[in-house]
XYZ file of C-alpha atoms in Angstrom:
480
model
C 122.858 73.822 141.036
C 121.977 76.369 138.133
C 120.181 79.252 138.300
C 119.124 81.805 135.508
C 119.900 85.476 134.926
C 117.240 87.669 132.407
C 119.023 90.419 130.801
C 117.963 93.191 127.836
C 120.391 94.091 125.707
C 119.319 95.654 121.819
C 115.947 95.464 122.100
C 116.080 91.665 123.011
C 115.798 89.567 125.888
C 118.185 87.210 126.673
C 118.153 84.004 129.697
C 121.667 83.557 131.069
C 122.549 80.331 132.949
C 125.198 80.144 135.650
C 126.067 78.186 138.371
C 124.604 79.534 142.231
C 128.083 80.428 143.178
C 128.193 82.629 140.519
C 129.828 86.169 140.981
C 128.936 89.359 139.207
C 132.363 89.044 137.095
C 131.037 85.947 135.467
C 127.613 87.306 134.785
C 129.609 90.152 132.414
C 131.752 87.729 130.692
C 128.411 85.268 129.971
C 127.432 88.645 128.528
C 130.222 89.410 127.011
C 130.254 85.824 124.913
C 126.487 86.563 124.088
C 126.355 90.142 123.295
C 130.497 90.263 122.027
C 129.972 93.787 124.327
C 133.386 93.907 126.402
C 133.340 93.827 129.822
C 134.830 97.068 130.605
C 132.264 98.728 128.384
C 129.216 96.888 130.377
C 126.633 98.941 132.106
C 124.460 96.330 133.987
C 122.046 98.323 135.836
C 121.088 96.925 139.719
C 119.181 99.146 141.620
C 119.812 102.487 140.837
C 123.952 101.760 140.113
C 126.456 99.136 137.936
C 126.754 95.747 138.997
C 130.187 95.008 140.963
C 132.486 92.210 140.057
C 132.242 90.513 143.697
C 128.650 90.412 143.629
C 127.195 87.343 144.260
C 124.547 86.558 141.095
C 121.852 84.834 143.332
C 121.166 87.903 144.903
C 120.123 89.674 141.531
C 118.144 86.361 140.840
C 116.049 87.044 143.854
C 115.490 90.339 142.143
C 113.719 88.510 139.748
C 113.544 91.003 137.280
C 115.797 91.714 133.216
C 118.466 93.878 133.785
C 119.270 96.550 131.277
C 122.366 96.088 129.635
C 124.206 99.123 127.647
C 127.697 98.695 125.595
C 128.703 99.159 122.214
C 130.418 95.904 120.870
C 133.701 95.109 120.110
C 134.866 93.832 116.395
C 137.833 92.223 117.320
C 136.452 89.617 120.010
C 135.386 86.553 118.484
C 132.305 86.380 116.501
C 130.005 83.570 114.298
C 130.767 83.162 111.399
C 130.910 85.680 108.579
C 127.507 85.324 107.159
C 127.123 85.256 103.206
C 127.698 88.995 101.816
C 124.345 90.205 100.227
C 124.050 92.764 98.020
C 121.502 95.529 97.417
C 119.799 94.514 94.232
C 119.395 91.048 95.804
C 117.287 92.120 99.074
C 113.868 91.863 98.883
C 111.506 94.555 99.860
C 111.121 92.842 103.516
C 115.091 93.272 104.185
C 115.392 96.621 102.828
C 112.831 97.728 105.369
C 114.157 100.667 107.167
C 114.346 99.931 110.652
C 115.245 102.646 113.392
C 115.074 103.832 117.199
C 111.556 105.903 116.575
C 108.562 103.609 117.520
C 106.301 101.968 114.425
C 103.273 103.103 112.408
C 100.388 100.899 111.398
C 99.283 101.368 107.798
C 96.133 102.269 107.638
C 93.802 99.337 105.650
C 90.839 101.454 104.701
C 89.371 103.746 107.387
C 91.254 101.526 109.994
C 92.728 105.031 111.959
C 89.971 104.357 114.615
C 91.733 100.517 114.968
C 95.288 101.919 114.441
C 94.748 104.962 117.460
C 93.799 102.352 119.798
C 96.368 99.480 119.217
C 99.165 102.258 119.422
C 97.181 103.061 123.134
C 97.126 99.591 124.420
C 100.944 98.896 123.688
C 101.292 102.042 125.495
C 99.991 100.211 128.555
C 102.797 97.906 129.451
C 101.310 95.590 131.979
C 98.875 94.617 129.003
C 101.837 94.086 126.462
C 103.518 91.862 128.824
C 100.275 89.633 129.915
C 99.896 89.512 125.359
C 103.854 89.078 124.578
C 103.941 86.186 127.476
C 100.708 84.500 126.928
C 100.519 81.006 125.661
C 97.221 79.367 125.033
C 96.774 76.258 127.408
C 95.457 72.971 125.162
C 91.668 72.923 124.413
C 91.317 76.896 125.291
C 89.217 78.407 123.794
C 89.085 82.676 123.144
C 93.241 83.346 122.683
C 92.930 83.805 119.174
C 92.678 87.730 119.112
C 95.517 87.669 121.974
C 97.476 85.431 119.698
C 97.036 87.837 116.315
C 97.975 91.143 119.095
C 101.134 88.940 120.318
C 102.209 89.017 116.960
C 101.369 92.090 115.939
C 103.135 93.671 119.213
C 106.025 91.787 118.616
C 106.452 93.050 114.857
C 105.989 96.257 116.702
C 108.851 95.805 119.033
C 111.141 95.521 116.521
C 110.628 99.228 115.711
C 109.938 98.706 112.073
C 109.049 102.116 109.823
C 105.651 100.440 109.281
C 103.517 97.533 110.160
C 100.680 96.333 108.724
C 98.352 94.403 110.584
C 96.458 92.929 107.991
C 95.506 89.074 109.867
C 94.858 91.399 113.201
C 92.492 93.105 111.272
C 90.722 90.478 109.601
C 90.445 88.447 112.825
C 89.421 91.240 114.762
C 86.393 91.874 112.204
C 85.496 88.179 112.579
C 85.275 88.351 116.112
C 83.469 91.756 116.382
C 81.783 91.497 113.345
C 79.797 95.063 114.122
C 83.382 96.665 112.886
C 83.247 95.319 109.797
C 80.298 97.136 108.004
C 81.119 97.805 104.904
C 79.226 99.630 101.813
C 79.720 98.486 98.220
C 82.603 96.737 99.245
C 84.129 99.635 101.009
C 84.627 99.449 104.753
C 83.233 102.209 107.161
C 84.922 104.192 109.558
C 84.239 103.153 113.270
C 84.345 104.394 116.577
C 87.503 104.239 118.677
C 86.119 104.063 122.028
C 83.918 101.426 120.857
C 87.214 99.583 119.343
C 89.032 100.562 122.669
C 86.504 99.005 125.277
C 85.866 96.050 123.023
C 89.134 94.840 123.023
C 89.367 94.923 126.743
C 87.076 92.904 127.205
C 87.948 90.074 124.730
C 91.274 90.581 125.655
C 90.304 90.022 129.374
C 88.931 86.318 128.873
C 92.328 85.163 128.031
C 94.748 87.881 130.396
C 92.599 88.795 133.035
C 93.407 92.367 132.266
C 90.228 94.010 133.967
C 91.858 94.484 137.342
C 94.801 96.800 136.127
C 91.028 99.396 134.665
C 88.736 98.150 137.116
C 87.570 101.570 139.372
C 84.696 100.445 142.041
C 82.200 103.499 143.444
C 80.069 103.568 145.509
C 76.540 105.124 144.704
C 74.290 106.928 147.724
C 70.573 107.439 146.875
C 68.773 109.632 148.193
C 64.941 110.777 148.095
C 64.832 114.571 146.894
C 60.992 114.808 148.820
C 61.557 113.098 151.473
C 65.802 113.748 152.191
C 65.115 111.537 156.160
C 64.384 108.732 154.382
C 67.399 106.014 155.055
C 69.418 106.285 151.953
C 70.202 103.497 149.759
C 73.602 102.491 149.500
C 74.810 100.078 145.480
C 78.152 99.403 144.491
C 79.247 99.468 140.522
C 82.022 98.667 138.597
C 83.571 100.552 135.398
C 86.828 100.397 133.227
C 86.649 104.533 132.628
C 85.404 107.723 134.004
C 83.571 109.815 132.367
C 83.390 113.372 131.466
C 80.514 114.632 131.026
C 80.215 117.997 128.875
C 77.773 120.580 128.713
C 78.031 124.551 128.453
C 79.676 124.952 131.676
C 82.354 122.296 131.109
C 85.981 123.923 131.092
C 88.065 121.483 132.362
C 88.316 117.714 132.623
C 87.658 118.194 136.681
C 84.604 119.509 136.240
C 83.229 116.664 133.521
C 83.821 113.873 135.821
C 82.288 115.548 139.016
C 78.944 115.597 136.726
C 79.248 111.878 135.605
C 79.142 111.428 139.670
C 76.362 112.719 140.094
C 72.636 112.649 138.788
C 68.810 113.282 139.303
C 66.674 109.940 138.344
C 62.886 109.492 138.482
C 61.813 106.171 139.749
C 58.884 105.128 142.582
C 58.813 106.114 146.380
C 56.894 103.436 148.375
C 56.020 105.979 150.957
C 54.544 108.901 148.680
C 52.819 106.114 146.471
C 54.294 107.817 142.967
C 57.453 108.945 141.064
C 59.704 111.279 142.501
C 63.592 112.458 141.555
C 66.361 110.731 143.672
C 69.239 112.384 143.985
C 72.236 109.921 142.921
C 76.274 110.240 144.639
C 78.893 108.484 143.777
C 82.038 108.113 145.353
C 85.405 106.077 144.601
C 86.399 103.318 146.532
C 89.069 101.838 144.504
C 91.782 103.141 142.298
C 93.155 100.823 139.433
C 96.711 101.049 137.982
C 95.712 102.523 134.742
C 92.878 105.227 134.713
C 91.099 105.588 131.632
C 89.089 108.809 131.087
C 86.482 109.045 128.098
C 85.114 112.413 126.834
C 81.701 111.849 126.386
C 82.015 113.810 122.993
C 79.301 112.133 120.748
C 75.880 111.995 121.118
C 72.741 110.560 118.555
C 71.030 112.543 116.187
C 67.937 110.897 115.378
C 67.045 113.011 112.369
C 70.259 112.729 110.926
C 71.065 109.411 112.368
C 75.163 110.169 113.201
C 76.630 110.482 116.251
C 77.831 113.892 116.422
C 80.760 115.530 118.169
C 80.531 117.995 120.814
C 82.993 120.580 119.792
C 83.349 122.400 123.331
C 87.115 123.127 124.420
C 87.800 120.949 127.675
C 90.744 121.495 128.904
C 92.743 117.878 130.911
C 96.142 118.139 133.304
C 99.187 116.094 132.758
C 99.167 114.938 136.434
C 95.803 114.392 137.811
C 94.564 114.219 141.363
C 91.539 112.033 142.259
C 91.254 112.749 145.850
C 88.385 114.801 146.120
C 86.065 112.448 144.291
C 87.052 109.452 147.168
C 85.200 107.572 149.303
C 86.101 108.664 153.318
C 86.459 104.756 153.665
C 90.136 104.815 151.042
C 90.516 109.022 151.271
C 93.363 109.463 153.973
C 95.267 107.035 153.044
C 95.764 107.913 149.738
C 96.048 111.217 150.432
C 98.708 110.491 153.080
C 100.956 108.872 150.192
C 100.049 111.140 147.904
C 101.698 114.064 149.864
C 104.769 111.687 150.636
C 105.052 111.005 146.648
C 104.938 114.746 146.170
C 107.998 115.193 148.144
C 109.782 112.632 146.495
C 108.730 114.233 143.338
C 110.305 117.267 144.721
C 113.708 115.826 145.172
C 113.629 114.472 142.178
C 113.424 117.650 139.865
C 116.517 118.419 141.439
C 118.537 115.247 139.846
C 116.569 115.531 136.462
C 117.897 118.716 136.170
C 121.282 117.892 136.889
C 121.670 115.059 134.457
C 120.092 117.709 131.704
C 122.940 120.061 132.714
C 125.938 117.902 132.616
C 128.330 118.466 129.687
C 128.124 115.590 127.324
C 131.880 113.677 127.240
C 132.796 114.713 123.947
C 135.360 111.290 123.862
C 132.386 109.368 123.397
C 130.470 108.186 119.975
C 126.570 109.287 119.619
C 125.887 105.943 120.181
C 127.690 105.037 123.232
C 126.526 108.729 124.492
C 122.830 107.246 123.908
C 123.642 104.484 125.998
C 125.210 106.715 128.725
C 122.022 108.734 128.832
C 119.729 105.858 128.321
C 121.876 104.027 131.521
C 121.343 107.190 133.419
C 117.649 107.570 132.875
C 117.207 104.164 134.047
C 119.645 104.933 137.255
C 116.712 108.088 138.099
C 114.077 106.157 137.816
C 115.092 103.352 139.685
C 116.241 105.748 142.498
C 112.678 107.177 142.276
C 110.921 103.970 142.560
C 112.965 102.826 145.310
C 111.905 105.528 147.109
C 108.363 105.469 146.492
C 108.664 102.044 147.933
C 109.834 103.145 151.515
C 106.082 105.145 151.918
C 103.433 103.337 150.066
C 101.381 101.097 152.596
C 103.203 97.842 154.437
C 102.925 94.578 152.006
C 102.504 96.854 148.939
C 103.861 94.806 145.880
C 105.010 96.884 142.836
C 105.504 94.192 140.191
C 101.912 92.439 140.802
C 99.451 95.410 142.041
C 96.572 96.589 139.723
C 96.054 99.422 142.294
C 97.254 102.921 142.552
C 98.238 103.303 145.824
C 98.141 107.389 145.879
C 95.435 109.686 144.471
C 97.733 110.817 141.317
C 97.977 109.732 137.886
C 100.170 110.852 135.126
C 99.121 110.983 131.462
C 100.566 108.224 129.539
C 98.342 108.460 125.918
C 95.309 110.066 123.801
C 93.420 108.877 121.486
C 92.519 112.133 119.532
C 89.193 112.549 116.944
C 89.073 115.311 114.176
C 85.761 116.278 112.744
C 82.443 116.322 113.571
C 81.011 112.398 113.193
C 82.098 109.621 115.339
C 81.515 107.809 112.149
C 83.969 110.202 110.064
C 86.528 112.028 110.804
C 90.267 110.850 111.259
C 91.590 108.923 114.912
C 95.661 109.695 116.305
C 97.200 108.709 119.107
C 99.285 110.470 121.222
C 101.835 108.561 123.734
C 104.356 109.707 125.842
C 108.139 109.175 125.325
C 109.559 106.928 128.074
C 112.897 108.289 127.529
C 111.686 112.161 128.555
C 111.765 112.352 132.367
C 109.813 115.567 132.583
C 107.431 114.701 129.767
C 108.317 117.025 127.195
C 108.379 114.967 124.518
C 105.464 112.319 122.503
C 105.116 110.811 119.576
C 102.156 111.620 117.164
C 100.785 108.367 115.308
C 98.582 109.244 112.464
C 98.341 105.846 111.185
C 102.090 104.579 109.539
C 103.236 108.857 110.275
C 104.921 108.644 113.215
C 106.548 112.054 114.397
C 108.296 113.293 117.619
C 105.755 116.366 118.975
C 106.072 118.566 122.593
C 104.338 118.932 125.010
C 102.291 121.753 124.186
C 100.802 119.913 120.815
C 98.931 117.789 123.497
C 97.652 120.612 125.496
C 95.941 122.057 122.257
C 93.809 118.726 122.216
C 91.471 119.746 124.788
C 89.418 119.959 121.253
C 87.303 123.636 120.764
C 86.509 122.660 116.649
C 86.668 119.965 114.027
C 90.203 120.027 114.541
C 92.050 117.028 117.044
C 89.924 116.918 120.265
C 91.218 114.153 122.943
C 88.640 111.570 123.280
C 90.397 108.758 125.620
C 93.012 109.476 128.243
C 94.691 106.880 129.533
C 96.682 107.385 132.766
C 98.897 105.828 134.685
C 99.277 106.222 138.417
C 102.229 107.925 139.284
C 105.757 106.229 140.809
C 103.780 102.819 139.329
């Protein structure tokens, strides 16, 4: 009996088949045929460490998960066939495409930055790339068309390509949501991102039932401001963001969601016979995987019909902590793991700062030193999420939860707005670099510009003028 082995080796992933008896010694030279990799310059990585020659491959099968595979390979083992020789002047523009390690631009179309912002966003999200780069429409479905277009346009995007241009996204995208594809004299307008952003959730979600991974549930106490012993009324809502609300006492991202929690409303009281002011509270009561945050930045002028920009400097954290702004029913425990994560977080610095330290082994090429460090990276955060596993609530699954099972979230990507229109202006995103442990290091995408920036380049987004001011945060619940 057969049994099948996912691996990930340049980018690529690859299905191995071997037989159940299978020992890791076969897996590498299976690997070694595909790849041409040798064996003694594998690095298979299985929880945390290399794979040993004795082990037995239907226990990595159980895993059911692609293992990274590093290696430079070897010349001299047998290959295909020498392909053709082609020369320069015979390429076409396609082949001579630089392609490189540095993640891809989208070219903007015509004011398409707000479109280009938010695709570079989503792919950040990788529980949504996998649902789009997996997803095959079932016969006589209807709705996968825009999931179809992404899949492709991801996939171009995975290939790390200089530039892409999604040109049939685009069009299909603006037949679908036809309210993005006002134009004047021919000439597109620009549009708003967060309108983009929340719009292709949910079109995206009738295909990938990608709701759960956003979803946040509250739970709303009203109460009657002239009459506070009346029995309060108790609704539950639903919403893929939080707000944050800004006015002149908004400094920091805390405060602007505490006010979109709570509000004064005017609506009838039974008893008193007229209108009187309730006084609305709402608490948490469920944490998703992914926490987006929206800066509630732009507001209607009717006079000059545009939605201006607040300009006001709000300041966000890197790591942010929910807890206060939970329901008592979910509060302790989440606070419980939270405190548990924050020790393992502790540890952790610890071995970061280690593998920073160590002296590079100058016998080694650049690129097999990559691989070393890229192989090591992997190896702490493996270790990590092992760990995180042994205190997060019995029956807790990590590969199929849309839940954050602690009160903590990391920042993961901004969408950032310059100017003073929602309707003008130029969109970027901003996305953290997977490879940084500590978060150093992002990429800037302004449009097909993509550019390695630190840390401190996002911190000057909390906005204060026309120039970048974060608009979406999207986080991502930490040890997830």
């Amino acid at each position: 009996m057969s049994l099948t082995i996912t691996i990930k080796y340049g980018g690529k992933t690859h299905e191995i088949a071997l037989s159940e008896s299978s020992k890791g010694l076969d897996l590498k030279q299976s690997i070694q045929d595909l790849t041409q990799v040798p064996i003694a310059r594998q690095k298979i990585l299985v929880k945390g460490g290399k794979l040993a020659d004795e082990t037995p491959v239907v226990e990595l099968q159980r895993l059911k998960q692609p293992f990274l595979v590093l290696g430079t390979p070897d010349k001299n083992l047998p290959t295909k066939p020498i392909e053709k020789q082609v020369f320069l002047e015979d390429m076409s523009m396609h082949q001579l495409n630089p392609i490189s390690n540095d993640p891809s631009g989208l070219v903007n179309l015509g004011n398409t930055c707000y479109l280009n912002s938010t695709l570079q966003a989503l792919y950040k999200i990788k529980d949504l790339t996998k649902k789009v780069e997996t997803y095959t429409p079932s016969q006589g479905a209807r709705g996968g068309e825009l999931v179809m277009a992404l899949k492709s346009l991801f996939l171009s995007m995975d290939k790390k390509q200089e530039k892409v241009t999604p040109t049939f996204f685009l069009a299909l995208f603006r037949s679908i949501l036809p309210q993005f594809a006002e134009n004047v004299n021919g000439r597109y307008l620009q549009q708003d991102a967060e309108e983009a952003f929340t719009q292709l959730i949910n079109n995206l979600d009738n295909s990938l039932n990608i709701k759960d991974l956003f979803r946040i549930e509250m739970k709303e106490v009203s109460t009657c401001v002239a009459l506070p012993e009346e029995e309060a009324q108790i609704n539950f809502e639903e919403s893929l963001k939080l707000n944050c609300h800004i006015d002149i006492k908004t400094n920091f991202l805390r405060d602007g969601i505490l006010n979109g929690l709570s509000d004064i409303i005017t609506k009838h009281n039974d008893l008193l016979n007229s209108d009187t002011d309730y006084q609305l509270k709402r608490t948490i009561t469920r944490l998703p995987k992914y926490l987006t945050v929206q800066f509630v930045r732009f507001f209607w002028r009717t006079d000059t019909r545009k939605k201006l920009k607040i300009l006001r400097r709000v300041q966000f954290p890197f790591e942010l902590d929910l807890s206060e702004m939970l329901d008592e029913s979910i509060r302790s425990e989440k606070v419980e793991v939270r405190d548990k994560l924050r020790k393992i977080e502790k540890d952790n610095i610890e071995v970061i700062r280690e593998f920073k330290k160590a002296k590079k082994d100058i016998s080694l090429t650049p690129l097999q030193q990559q691989e070393e460090d890229e192989m090591k990276i992997e190896s702490i955060k493996t270790k990590f999420r092992d760990e995180f596993k042994q205190v997060v609530p019995s029956g807790f699954d990590f590969e199929s939860t849309t839940e954050n099972p602690s009160s903590v979230y990391e920042l993961q990507a901004v969408i950032a707005h310059a100017g003073t229109s929602a309707d003008s202006g130029h969109y970027q995103a901003f996305v953290r670099d997977d490879n940084d442990l500590e978060g150093e290091r992002w990429w800037k995408f302004n449009d097909d510009k993509v550019s390695s920036i630190n840390k401190e380049r996002i911190e000057s987004l909390a906005g204060g003028g026309e120039s970048d001011s974060a608009l979406i945060l999207i986080y991502k619940g930490v040890g997830l």
